[in-house]
Amino acid sequence: MQAQIDQYTTEINAFSPANAEELEAFRIKFLGTKGIIKDLFEQFKNVGPEEKRTFGKVLNQFKQLAEAKYNELKEATDLGLKTQDLGLDLTLPGDGFAVGSRHPLSLIRTEIIDIFKRLGFVVAEGPEIEDDWHNFSALNFPEEHPARDMQDTFFIKKNHGKDDIALRTHTSSVQVRMMENGKPPFRAIMPGRVYRNEAISARAHCFFHQVEGLYIDENVSFSDLKQTLYHFVQELYGEGTKVRFRPSYFPFTEPSAEMDISCTICKGAGCNMCKYTGWVEILGCGMVDPNVLENCGIDSAKFTGFAFGMGIERIANLKYVIRDLRLFSENDVRFLKQFQADII
Ligand code: PHE
């Protein structure tokens, strides 16, 4: 029996069918209901107990070999037949596929995040549907105060009070969540989409993207704010970009400022991007109002901090000279494919 199996094994290993018929003949010969394997198992019944032990294993291995060979050849011939049927030539080179590019806003967001990460800031996120407390009240917007009109809000539920629900108008709401849920020091940036009820035009949209930042610790001063943002601008727009701070107002910061940079297009000489002033505004910032710290359970006698917020469409406009905000959300491939994914 062993000699027989050895012989069949050599035969199976060497078997290479020229067509599907030969393969079928192979199946019938070895694996068919009246085939060799069936026959060997019949013979096996009659061997003595001593031989049973050795041959049981040998026989099973042989059966597996025959089955594996058959399945492998079957798959190959099926494929061969199919490609013949379809008239495919598998030796032809394949179709190329287009590599996509990153959305310009993703590129900018990643770049901004990277700069702040190198300064030790972490990324924090929060919900886009917010309650009155996190979007307004905790941030020192008094109820019915005109400051709330600074940001035209999309309300989901409006009772003119604490249980209003709205689409967040800024990611400052994430700062509140962070301060409420942790203990200082905080050093974080909050990227995210925000919504404002504005008519859509080249210069305004009903949603846009922000990166806000928060730094709370003992002895944080306005000079820390200035130096951090100055460093950020040098990294993003290149060394030599000038900055200036103008006094401003936000309910949640005191003092507050807006930061301009020297126009990235004309380098300060005057062009229509900067309306011939040489400066463009890029962000709002200030020292976190002590009321906000107290609202979030932080001791304002011990801790101080700064916050800032920027719209990243604006940053992208200046970097890529895109003059119509609508391009960012229309997903026109001719626009999108111009941006290289050099930052992954
Ligand atoms: N939240 C402000 C806005 O959306 C930006 C800002 C953030 C200003 C932090 C100052 C400090 O307009």
PDB file of C-alpha atoms and ligand atoms in Angstrom, residues 151 170 172 196 210 212 250 252-253 284-286 307-309, ligand 1:
ATOM      1  CA  GLN A 151     -22.757  86.321  16.170  1.00  0.00           C
ATOM      2  CA  HIS A 170     -17.516  79.562  17.811  1.00  0.00           C
ATOM      3  CA  SER A 172     -14.934  78.855  22.480  1.00  0.00           C
ATOM      4  CA  ARG A 196     -23.576  81.719  11.770  1.00  0.00           C
ATOM      5  CA  GLN A 210     -12.117  77.923  13.331  1.00  0.00           C
ATOM      6  CA  GLU A 212      -9.308  78.637  18.822  1.00  0.00           C
ATOM      7  CA  PHE A 250     -15.131  90.251  23.203  1.00  0.00           C
ATOM      8  CA  PHE A 252     -15.087  86.630  27.302  1.00  0.00           C
ATOM      9  CA  THR A 253     -11.719  88.402  27.239  1.00  0.00           C
ATOM     10  CA  GLY A 284      -9.271  87.822  17.795  1.00  0.00           C
ATOM     11  CA  CYS A 285      -7.620  87.310  21.171  1.00  0.00           C
ATOM     12  CA  GLY A 286      -7.354  88.502  24.746  1.00  0.00           C
ATOM     13  CA  ALA A 307      -7.424  82.818  24.406  1.00  0.00           C
ATOM     14  CA  PHE A 308      -7.502  83.416  20.692  1.00  0.00           C
ATOM     15  CA  GLY A 309      -9.641  82.391  17.774  1.00  0.00           C
TER      16      GLY A 309
HETATM   17  N1  PHE B   1     -14.667  83.374  19.731  1.00  0.00           N
HETATM   18  C1  PHE B   1     -14.279  84.530  18.979  1.00  0.00           C
HETATM   19  C2  PHE B   1     -15.037  84.538  17.660  1.00  0.00           C
HETATM   20  O1  PHE B   1     -15.510  83.513  17.246  1.00  0.00           O
HETATM   21  C3  PHE B   1     -12.821  84.565  18.705  1.00  0.00           C
HETATM   22  C4  PHE B   1     -12.021  84.750  19.944  1.00  0.00           C
HETATM   23  C5  PHE B   1     -11.594  83.664  20.682  1.00  0.00           C
HETATM   24  C6  PHE B   1     -11.689  86.031  20.387  1.00  0.00           C
HETATM   25  C7  PHE B   1     -10.871  83.825  21.831  1.00  0.00           C
HETATM   26  C8  PHE B   1     -10.954  86.195  21.527  1.00  0.00           C
HETATM   27  C9  PHE B   1     -10.544  85.111  22.242  1.00  0.00           C
HETATM   28  O2  PHE B   1     -15.167  85.549  17.027  1.00  0.00           O
END
